[in-house]
Tab-separated table of C-alpha atoms and ligand atoms in Angstrom:
chain	number	residue	atom	x	y	z
E	63	MET	CA	9.330	16.223	9.354
E	64	ASN	CA	6.349	13.917	9.589
E	65	ASN	CA	3.265	13.712	11.753
E	66	ILE	CA	3.386	10.008	12.590
E	67	PRO	CA	2.071	9.551	16.152
E	68	ILE	CA	4.289	7.519	18.500
E	69	LEU	CA	2.976	4.093	19.516
E	70	PHE	CA	6.178	2.744	21.080
E	71	SER	CA	8.956	5.200	21.955
E	72	LYS	CA	12.678	4.761	21.359
E	73	GLU	CA	13.149	4.119	25.109
E	74	GLU	CA	10.333	1.549	25.317
E	75	ILE	CA	11.788	-0.310	22.330
E	76	GLU	CA	15.310	-0.239	23.787
E	77	ASP	CA	14.077	-1.700	27.061
E	78	CYS	CA	11.979	-4.394	25.375
E	79	VAL	CA	14.722	-5.468	22.934
E	80	HIS	CA	17.256	-5.641	25.757
E	81	LYS	CA	14.970	-7.995	27.739
E	82	LEU	CA	14.402	-10.201	24.690
E	83	GLY	CA	18.171	-10.417	24.104
E	84	LYS	CA	18.790	-11.517	27.688
E	85	GLU	CA	15.991	-14.125	27.536
E	86	ILE	CA	17.395	-15.614	24.324
E	87	SER	CA	20.916	-15.622	25.807
E	88	ARG	CA	19.654	-17.745	28.707
E	89	ASP	CA	17.625	-20.117	26.506
E	90	TYR	CA	20.375	-20.670	23.916
E	91	LEU	CA	23.431	-20.939	26.160
E	92	GLY	CA	25.815	-23.491	24.569
E	93	LYS	CA	23.720	-23.789	21.375
E	94	ASN	CA	25.525	-21.282	19.140
E	95	PRO	CA	22.284	-20.125	17.461
E	96	LEU	CA	22.089	-18.693	13.946
E	97	PHE	CA	19.892	-15.592	13.784
E	98	VAL	CA	18.154	-15.266	10.421
E	99	GLY	CA	16.860	-11.731	9.862
E	100	VAL	CA	14.042	-11.290	7.391
E	101	LEU	CA	14.892	-8.287	5.209
E	102	LYS	CA	14.260	-5.557	4.969
E	103	GLY	CA	12.001	-4.829	7.935
E	104	SER	CA	14.061	-6.634	10.614
E	105	PHE	CA	17.372	-4.862	10.005
E	106	VAL	CA	17.107	-2.336	12.850
E	107	PHE	CA	15.631	-4.853	15.320
E	108	MET	CA	18.278	-7.424	14.360
E	109	ALA	CA	21.118	-4.957	14.964
E	110	ASP	CA	19.841	-3.974	18.413
E	111	LEU	CA	18.798	-7.497	19.421
E	112	LEU	CA	22.194	-8.993	18.598
E	113	ARG	CA	23.931	-6.369	20.707
E	114	SER	CA	21.806	-7.510	23.659
E	115	VAL	CA	22.708	-11.169	23.128
E	116	ASP	CA	25.796	-12.123	25.138
E	117	ILE	CA	26.423	-15.738	24.044
E	118	PRO	CA	28.337	-16.992	20.958
E	119	CYS	CA	26.066	-16.793	17.897
E	120	SER	CA	26.103	-15.961	14.198
E	121	MET	CA	23.752	-14.215	11.823
E	122	ASP	CA	22.514	-14.152	8.260
E	123	PHE	CA	19.717	-12.510	6.302
E	124	MET	CA	16.990	-13.643	3.926
E	125	ALA	CA	14.850	-11.391	1.792
E	126	VAL	CA	11.294	-12.378	1.026
E	127	SER	CA	8.367	-10.376	-0.205
E	128	SER	CA	4.699	-10.890	0.519
E	129	TYR	CA	3.372	-7.372	0.743
E	130	SER	CA	2.653	-4.421	-1.492
E	131	GLY	CA	1.334	-1.290	0.273
E	132	VAL	CA	-0.879	-2.140	3.256
E	133	LYS	CA	-2.486	-5.303	1.823
E	134	SER	CA	-1.045	-8.829	1.617
E	135	THR	CA	-0.565	-10.171	-1.875
E	136	GLY	CA	-0.962	-13.671	-0.408
E	137	SER	CA	2.256	-15.069	-1.802
E	138	VAL	CA	5.868	-15.339	-0.581
E	139	LYS	CA	8.845	-14.986	-2.883
E	140	ILE	CA	12.524	-15.541	-1.901
E	141	ASN	CA	14.621	-12.635	-3.163
E	142	LYS	CA	17.794	-13.461	-1.196
E	143	ASP	CA	18.657	-16.821	0.337
E	144	LEU	CA	20.992	-17.793	3.200
E	145	SER	CA	24.684	-17.953	2.424
E	146	GLU	CA	25.457	-21.001	4.589
E	147	ASP	CA	24.332	-24.555	5.260
E	148	ILE	CA	21.978	-24.719	8.243
E	149	ALA	CA	21.919	-28.494	8.833
E	150	SER	CA	21.937	-29.225	12.617
E	151	ARG	CA	21.915	-25.506	13.501
E	152	HIS	CA	19.591	-23.876	16.010
E	153	ILE	CA	17.819	-21.187	13.992
E	154	ILE	CA	16.079	-18.094	15.332
E	155	ILE	CA	14.106	-16.300	12.630
E	156	VAL	CA	14.024	-12.552	13.351
E	157	GLU	CA	10.981	-10.766	11.954
E	158	ASP	CA	9.742	-7.204	12.321
E	159	ILE	CA	6.014	-7.900	12.560
E	160	LEU	CA	3.702	-10.883	12.475
E	161	ASP	CA	0.434	-10.178	10.697
E	162	SER	CA	-1.206	-13.064	8.801
E	163	GLY	CA	1.805	-15.263	9.599
E	164	LEU	CA	2.054	-16.321	5.977
E	165	THR	CA	5.694	-15.250	5.601
E	166	LEU	CA	6.852	-16.908	8.822
E	167	THR	CA	4.933	-20.156	8.289
E	168	TYR	CA	6.574	-20.500	4.906
E	169	LEU	CA	10.069	-19.663	6.190
E	170	LYS	CA	9.843	-21.931	9.229
E	171	ARG	CA	8.865	-24.917	7.097
E	172	LEU	CA	11.587	-24.172	4.581
E	173	LEU	CA	14.346	-24.009	7.220
E	174	GLN	CA	13.062	-27.132	9.000
E	175	ALA	CA	13.133	-28.982	5.683
E	176	ARG	CA	16.796	-27.992	5.282
E	177	GLY	CA	17.667	-30.011	8.399
E	178	ALA	CA	17.914	-27.350	11.124
E	179	ALA	CA	18.128	-28.770	14.689
E	180	SER	CA	15.416	-26.314	15.761
E	181	VAL	CA	13.635	-23.307	14.268
E	182	LYS	CA	12.116	-20.666	16.536
E	183	VAL	CA	10.679	-17.266	15.757
E	184	ILE	CA	11.163	-13.872	17.366
E	185	THR	CA	9.077	-10.963	16.215
E	186	LEU	CA	9.233	-7.417	17.536
E	187	LEU	CA	5.524	-6.851	16.945
E	188	GLU	CA	2.492	-9.071	16.697
E	189	LYS	CA	-0.843	-7.939	15.277
E	190	GLU	CA	-3.801	-8.864	17.481
E	191	VAL	CA	-5.372	-11.075	14.828
E	192	ASP	CA	-5.465	-14.831	14.289
E	193	HIS	CA	-2.299	-15.968	12.578
E	194	ALA	CA	-1.082	-19.213	11.123
E	195	ILE	CA	1.869	-19.349	13.542
E	196	LYS	CA	2.685	-18.356	17.136
E	197	PRO	CA	5.952	-16.505	17.808
E	198	ASP	CA	8.265	-18.015	20.441
E	199	TYR	CA	9.395	-14.538	21.514
E	200	CYS	CA	7.477	-11.318	20.983
E	201	GLY	CA	8.028	-7.687	21.958
E	202	PHE	CA	4.790	-5.740	21.505
E	203	ARG	CA	1.212	-6.290	20.368
E	204	CYS	CA	-0.611	-3.799	18.171
E	205	ASN	CA	-3.692	-3.375	15.994
E	206	ASP	CA	-2.617	-0.608	13.646
E	207	PHE	CA	-0.540	-0.446	10.510
E	208	VAL	CA	2.760	0.726	11.965
E	209	VAL	CA	5.955	2.217	10.566
E	210	GLY	CA	9.433	3.082	11.841
E	211	TYR	CA	12.309	1.165	13.482
E	212	GLY	CA	12.751	-0.745	10.200
E	213	LEU	CA	9.076	-1.021	9.246
E	214	ASP	CA	7.923	0.695	6.084
E	215	TYR	CA	4.966	1.956	4.139
E	216	ASN	CA	5.995	1.526	0.488
E	217	GLU	CA	9.692	1.747	1.505
E	218	ARG	CA	9.300	4.947	3.527
E	219	TYR	CA	9.686	5.631	7.270
E	220	ARG	CA	12.113	2.751	8.007
E	221	ASN	CA	14.478	5.318	9.508
E	222	LEU	CA	12.122	6.600	12.233
E	223	PRO	CA	13.740	5.864	15.635
E	224	TYR	CA	10.330	4.957	17.120
E	225	ILE	CA	7.307	2.882	16.067
E	226	GLY	CA	4.391	5.016	14.928
E	227	VAL	CA	0.896	4.540	13.554
E	228	PHE	CA	0.570	5.106	9.836
E	229	ASN	CA	-2.713	6.526	8.649
E	230	PRO	CA	-2.800	6.892	4.830
E	231	GLU	CA	-5.477	9.619	4.978
E	232	ALA	CA	-3.529	11.749	7.483
E	233	GLN	CA	-0.353	11.333	5.440
E	234	LYS	CA	-1.912	12.355	2.093
E	235	GLU	CA	-1.358	16.032	2.768
E	236	THR	CA	2.266	15.515	3.728
E	237	LEU	CA	2.889	13.315	0.714
E	238	ASN	CA	1.186	15.512	-1.885
E	239	GLY	CA	0.575	18.895	-0.337
E	240	VAL	CA	2.543	22.103	0.081
E	241	ASN	CA	4.968	20.422	2.467
E	242	GLY	CA	5.211	17.721	-0.199
E	243	ILE	CA	8.183	15.430	0.262
E	244	LEU	CA	7.664	13.311	-2.824
E	245	ASP	CA	10.239	10.556	-3.199
X	1251	IMP	P1	2.460	-11.624	7.206
X	1251	IMP	O1	3.032	-12.627	6.263
X	1251	IMP	O2	1.037	-11.264	6.868
X	1251	IMP	O3	2.616	-12.005	8.656
X	1251	IMP	O4	3.238	-10.272	6.917
X	1251	IMP	C1	4.438	-9.964	7.476
X	1251	IMP	C2	5.147	-8.840	6.731
X	1251	IMP	O5	4.195	-7.854	6.276
X	1251	IMP	C3	6.064	-8.104	7.673
X	1251	IMP	O6	7.356	-8.644	7.662
X	1251	IMP	C4	6.021	-6.687	7.131
X	1251	IMP	O7	7.001	-6.508	6.131
X	1251	IMP	C5	4.635	-6.549	6.502
X	1251	IMP	N1	3.700	-5.877	7.438
X	1251	IMP	C6	2.641	-6.431	8.067
X	1251	IMP	N2	2.031	-5.538	8.862
X	1251	IMP	C7	2.737	-4.384	8.753
X	1251	IMP	C8	2.634	-3.083	9.372
X	1251	IMP	O8	1.769	-2.774	10.205
X	1251	IMP	N3	3.580	-2.166	8.989
X	1251	IMP	C9	4.566	-2.417	8.098
X	1251	IMP	N4	4.709	-3.625	7.512
X	1251	IMP	C10	3.807	-4.600	7.836
X	1252	MG	MG1	7.461	-4.461	4.589
C-alpha cells in the first residue's frame, strides 16, 4: 500500500479522457491522424484516449528522456524513434504532463521538420507555470509533483489507477522504514 493522496480520481480521469477523445474525433474527422505517445509516461493515457476516439487513426510511440528524479536535466534525448514515415500526416503528440515544455517543444519541431501536415499536442496534465509551448488539448491543471496513471517518481507509481500528489518527505518512511518496500 502507499499513502499517496488522490488529486484526480479514477472516475474524474475517465470522464475527462472520454471528453478529450470525443473532441479530437470531431476535429480530426477525415484526417486519419497519427497519435504519437511519448513513453513511458503517456502509455496509460494513450490507451484510454484511443479507446475514446471513434474515427480512423493510427498510433506509434517515441521514447525521450529529459528528467531524473523531480528536477529537469535540461536536455532531451531520443531513446526510441517512430517506426514509420510521417510526411503529410496529421500528428497528435500525446504527453502525460507539460512542465517546462522542453520535451514537447523539441518533439514538435522535430516532427514538423520531418514534413508532417500538422503537429498538435495533447497533454493530460499541465503544470501552472510558464512553459515554452501551449498544448492544443489539455485535461487537468496542477501545481504539484504528481504520480500515477502512467506518471512516475524514479520509475515507481506508474500503476496507480488515479493521479496523486507525491511528497518525497512523506514517502521516506514508506520507502525506507519498517513498511519498507524497497525496489
Ligand atoms: P518538461 O519537458 O519539463 O515539460 O517535462 C515533461 C516530462 O517531465 C513529462 O513527460 C514527465 O515525464 C516529467 N514530469 C514533469 N512533471 C512531472 C510530475 O509532476 N510527475 C511526474 N513526471 C513529471
Ligand atoms: Mg517521467
